[in-house]
Amino acid sequence: MSVRVTVRFPREKIVAALRQSAAAALNSGAVSMQGTMKNGLNSIPAWGSRGGGWPGKSTGGLAQSIRISPANETSLFAMAGTNERHGRFMQTGVRKRDKWLTVPVSKRARDMLLAAKSVTNIGGLVWIPGKPGTGGNLAKRLGNAKGTKPRFEVLFALKASVSARPWGTLAYRSGANAAVQSIRSTYAKEWNARVSSVASSILRGGA
């Protein structure tokens, strides 16, 4: 006489556990990258950025716009980033087409532009020639005593291009290892928890 002992593996439950663990792991990596992006975008003062580096923090809007598109059991794909056009312009840089690019040169100029919505709505601007190959500057005339040379406050530079501040690339370079480590550790934790639950279900006969 013999007794046969076997286990019926719940394939659907195991596959589901694998996909759920993978989704949780990918989302943890996206959260890690989101943090790297936000930290970088908040790291440079408004007027301290240089081409090739992180953009300067002006209003903080770009950092606040960083969102996560999470993975789920049926779509194992997670992203961190922004839909703001400003983010794309910063990443790739901008070149003029038919008009010069109007670039604020100070916080006061930035605030004036934000309030007016367009440089054409700012009254009293005068054009001042600049170096050869540039579009010059837009300025406001300051009050001066009669008979003295007029003084101007330069507010905007007219440029042919603005160098890229490739924040997405910089975030990837500095945060990829941490994101991958987060994915690995989260996957191991999630999988161990789920496989234990499936195993317990099999032993109880509930599979």
GROMACS .gro file of C-alpha atoms in nm:
model
  207
    1MET     CA    1   0.000   0.000   0.000
    2SER     CA    2   0.124   0.350  -0.075
    3VAL     CA    3   0.002   0.701  -0.020
    4ARG     CA    4   0.060   0.968  -0.279
    5VAL     CA    5   0.109   1.322  -0.159
    6THR     CA    6   0.104   1.613  -0.406
    7VAL     CA    7   0.060   1.989  -0.412
    8ARG     CA    8  -0.157   2.176  -0.659
    9PHE     CA    9   0.024   2.500  -0.736
   10PRO     CA   10  -0.209   2.795  -0.790
   11ARG     CA   11  -0.045   2.927  -1.105
   12GLU     CA   12  -0.272   3.231  -1.129
   13LYS     CA   13  -0.196   3.337  -0.774
   14ILE     CA   14   0.177   3.297  -0.821
   15VAL     CA   15   0.179   3.499  -1.145
   16ALA     CA   16  -0.033   3.766  -0.981
   17ALA     CA   17   0.205   3.778  -0.684
   18LEU     CA   18   0.500   3.820  -0.921
   19ARG     CA   19   0.336   4.106  -1.109
   20GLN     CA   20   0.216   4.280  -0.792
   21SER     CA   21   0.566   4.258  -0.644
   22ALA     CA   22   0.719   4.396  -0.963
   23ALA     CA   23   0.471   4.686  -0.974
   24ALA     CA   24   0.542   4.780  -0.612
   25ALA     CA   25   0.916   4.765  -0.680
   26LEU     CA   26   0.895   4.984  -0.991
   27ASN     CA   27   0.686   5.240  -0.805
   28SER     CA   28   0.943   5.258  -0.527
   29GLY     CA   29   1.209   5.332  -0.789
   30ALA     CA   30   0.991   5.604  -0.941
   31VAL     CA   31   0.942   5.762  -0.599
   32SER     CA   32   1.318   5.760  -0.548
   33MET     CA   33   1.376   5.928  -0.884
   34GLN     CA   34   1.102   6.181  -0.812
   35GLY     CA   35   1.286   6.281  -0.497
   36THR     CA   36   1.613   6.317  -0.686
   37MET     CA   37   1.447   6.539  -0.946
   38LYS     CA   38   1.281   6.763  -0.688
   39ASN     CA   39   1.596   6.799  -0.481
   40GLY     CA   40   1.799   6.896  -0.786
   41LEU     CA   41   1.541   7.145  -0.912
   42ASN     CA   42   1.535   7.312  -0.571
   43SER     CA   43   1.913   7.318  -0.529
   44ILE     CA   44   2.020   7.623  -0.734
   45PRO     CA   45   1.918   7.987  -0.665
   46ALA     CA   46   1.710   8.157  -0.932
   47TRP     CA   47   2.002   8.341  -1.091
   48GLY     CA   48   2.278   8.092  -1.019
   49SER     CA   49   2.224   7.840  -1.297
   50ARG     CA   50   2.464   7.777  -1.584
   51GLY     CA   51   2.425   7.594  -1.913
   52GLY     CA   52   2.466   7.221  -1.866
   53GLY     CA   53   2.373   7.235  -1.496
   54TRP     CA   54   2.056   7.232  -1.293
   55PRO     CA   55   1.812   7.516  -1.369
   56GLY     CA   56   1.779   7.785  -1.107
   57LYS     CA   57   1.475   7.777  -0.881
   58SER     CA   58   1.250   8.068  -0.966
   59THR     CA   59   0.891   8.001  -0.856
   60GLY     CA   60   0.951   7.636  -0.766
   61GLY     CA   61   0.675   7.538  -1.006
   62LEU     CA   62   0.881   7.290  -1.205
   63ALA     CA   63   0.981   7.092  -0.897
   64GLN     CA   64   0.621   7.095  -0.773
   65SER     CA   65   0.501   6.960  -1.107
   66ILE     CA   66   0.707   6.638  -1.085
   67ARG     CA   67   0.458   6.354  -1.071
   68ILE     CA   68   0.464   5.976  -1.081
   69SER     CA   69   0.281   5.761  -1.334
   70PRO     CA   70   0.260   5.438  -1.133
   71ALA     CA   71   0.293   5.081  -1.250
   72ASN     CA   72   0.020   4.831  -1.178
   73GLU     CA   73  -0.036   4.457  -1.209
   74THR     CA   74  -0.130   4.480  -1.578
   75SER     CA   75   0.109   4.759  -1.680
   76LEU     CA   76   0.460   4.710  -1.541
   77PHE     CA   77   0.584   5.056  -1.629
   78ALA     CA   78   0.644   5.349  -1.393
   79MET     CA   79   0.759   5.703  -1.471
   80ALA     CA   80   0.862   6.016  -1.284
   81GLY     CA   81   0.858   6.351  -1.462
   82THR     CA   82   0.648   6.648  -1.566
   83ASN     CA   83   0.409   6.749  -1.842
   84GLU     CA   84   0.508   7.114  -1.812
   85ARG     CA   85   0.642   7.256  -2.141
   86HIS     CA   86   0.886   7.457  -1.933
   87GLY     CA   87   1.049   7.132  -1.824
   88ARG     CA   88   1.113   7.027  -2.184
   89PHE     CA   89   1.256   7.367  -2.273
   90MET     CA   90   1.492   7.351  -1.977
   91GLN     CA   91   1.602   6.998  -2.065
   92THR     CA   92   1.679   7.067  -2.431
   93GLY     CA   93   1.744   7.442  -2.445
   94VAL     CA   94   1.569   7.687  -2.676
   95ARG     CA   95   1.662   7.864  -2.999
   96LYS     CA   96   1.480   8.161  -3.144
   97ARG     CA   97   1.275   8.134  -3.459
   98ASP     CA   98   1.156   8.464  -3.599
   99LYS     CA   99   1.185   8.665  -3.277
  100TRP     CA  100   1.451   8.708  -3.012
  101LEU     CA  101   1.402   8.520  -2.686
  102THR     CA  102   1.313   8.756  -2.401
  103VAL     CA  103   1.502   8.645  -2.091
  104PRO     CA  104   1.458   8.815  -1.751
  105VAL     CA  105   1.790   8.919  -1.598
  106SER     CA  106   1.671   8.975  -1.241
  107LYS     CA  107   1.407   8.867  -0.990
  108ARG     CA  108   1.230   9.201  -1.037
  109ALA     CA  109   1.211   9.141  -1.413
  110ARG     CA  110   1.086   8.786  -1.357
  111ASP     CA  111   0.813   8.908  -1.122
  112MET     CA  112   0.708   9.181  -1.365
  113LEU     CA  113   0.680   8.927  -1.646
  114LEU     CA  114   0.476   8.686  -1.434
  115ALA     CA  115   0.237   8.963  -1.339
  116ALA     CA  116   0.203   9.103  -1.691
  117LYS     CA  117   0.183   8.759  -1.862
  118SER     CA  118   0.369   8.900  -2.163
  119VAL     CA  119   0.658   9.143  -2.207
  120THR     CA  120   0.438   9.342  -2.447
  121ASN     CA  121   0.212   9.427  -2.153
  122ILE     CA  122   0.495   9.593  -1.960
  123GLY     CA  123   0.486   9.963  -2.033
  124GLY     CA  124   0.781  10.198  -2.057
  125LEU     CA  125   1.036   9.952  -2.194
  126VAL     CA  126   1.302  10.086  -2.427
  127TRP     CA  127   1.544   9.895  -2.644
  128ILE     CA  128   1.916   9.930  -2.579
  129PRO     CA  129   2.170   9.789  -2.830
  130GLY     CA  130   2.390   9.506  -2.709
  131LYS     CA  131   2.696   9.323  -2.827
  132PRO     CA  132   2.719   9.221  -3.194
  133GLY     CA  133   2.520   8.906  -3.260
  134THR     CA  134   2.276   8.969  -2.975
  135GLY     CA  135   1.935   9.130  -2.978
  136GLY     CA  136   2.027   9.389  -2.719
  137ASN     CA  137   1.828   9.454  -2.403
  138LEU     CA  138   1.495   9.589  -2.289
  139ALA     CA  139   1.518   9.840  -2.008
  140LYS     CA  140   1.325  10.100  -1.815
  141ARG     CA  141   1.446  10.454  -1.793
  142LEU     CA  142   1.522  10.571  -1.443
  143GLY     CA  143   1.454  10.922  -1.322
  144ASN     CA  144   1.751  11.153  -1.354
  145ALA     CA  145   1.824  11.517  -1.293
  146LYS     CA  146   1.778  11.756  -1.583
  147GLY     CA  147   2.089  11.789  -1.796
  148THR     CA  148   2.247  11.462  -1.677
  149LYS     CA  149   2.300  11.147  -1.877
  150PRO     CA  150   1.993  10.921  -1.868
  151ARG     CA  151   2.014  10.602  -1.666
  152PHE     CA  152   1.843  10.272  -1.741
  153GLU     CA  153   1.757   9.954  -1.553
  154VAL     CA  154   1.808   9.656  -1.781
  155LEU     CA  155   1.527   9.405  -1.727
  156PHE     CA  156   1.538   9.166  -2.020
  157ALA     CA  157   1.808   9.034  -2.249
  158LEU     CA  158   1.715   8.948  -2.606
  159LYS     CA  159   1.893   8.626  -2.695
  160ALA     CA  160   1.917   8.395  -2.993
  161SER     CA  161   1.924   8.089  -2.769
  162VAL     CA  162   1.915   7.971  -2.408
  163SER     CA  163   2.148   7.685  -2.316
  164ALA     CA  164   2.000   7.360  -2.192
  165ARG     CA  165   1.971   7.291  -1.822
  166PRO     CA  166   1.931   6.913  -1.863
  167TRP     CA  167   1.768   6.842  -1.530
  168GLY     CA  168   1.626   6.506  -1.640
  169THR     CA  169   1.965   6.379  -1.750
  170LEU     CA  170   2.131   6.506  -1.434
  171ALA     CA  171   1.865   6.341  -1.219
  172TYR     CA  172   1.919   6.009  -1.395
  173ARG     CA  173   2.296   6.027  -1.355
  174SER     CA  174   2.280   6.109  -0.986
  175GLY     CA  175   1.976   5.905  -0.887
  176ALA     CA  176   1.974   5.591  -1.102
  177ASN     CA  177   2.172   5.375  -0.859
  178ALA     CA  178   1.950   5.469  -0.566
  179ALA     CA  179   1.638   5.399  -0.772
  180VAL     CA  180   1.765   5.057  -0.881
  181GLN     CA  181   1.858   4.969  -0.523
  182SER     CA  182   1.509   5.073  -0.410
  183ILE     CA  183   1.354   4.853  -0.679
  184ARG     CA  184   1.561   4.552  -0.578
  185SER     CA  185   1.502   4.580  -0.205
  186THR     CA  186   1.131   4.649  -0.245
  187TYR     CA  187   1.085   4.358  -0.484
  188ALA     CA  188   1.256   4.116  -0.245
  189LYS     CA  189   1.041   4.236   0.045
  190GLU     CA  190   0.715   4.231  -0.151
  191TRP     CA  191   0.782   3.893  -0.312
  192ASN     CA  192   0.877   3.728   0.016
  193ALA     CA  193   0.558   3.854   0.176
  194ARG     CA  194   0.335   3.745  -0.111
  195VAL     CA  195   0.497   3.405  -0.169
  196SER     CA  196   0.462   3.333   0.202
  197SER     CA  197   0.093   3.413   0.178
  198VAL     CA  198   0.052   3.183  -0.124
  199ALA     CA  199   0.246   2.904   0.050
  200SER     CA  200   0.030   2.932   0.360
  201SER     CA  201  -0.278   2.910   0.145
  202ILE     CA  202  -0.147   2.590  -0.019
  203LEU     CA  203  -0.068   2.428   0.316
  204ARG     CA  204  -0.413   2.514   0.447
  205GLY     CA  205  -0.570   2.365   0.139
  206GLY     CA  206  -0.719   2.696   0.041
  207ALA     CA  207  -0.555   2.719  -0.301
   0.00000   0.00000   0.00000
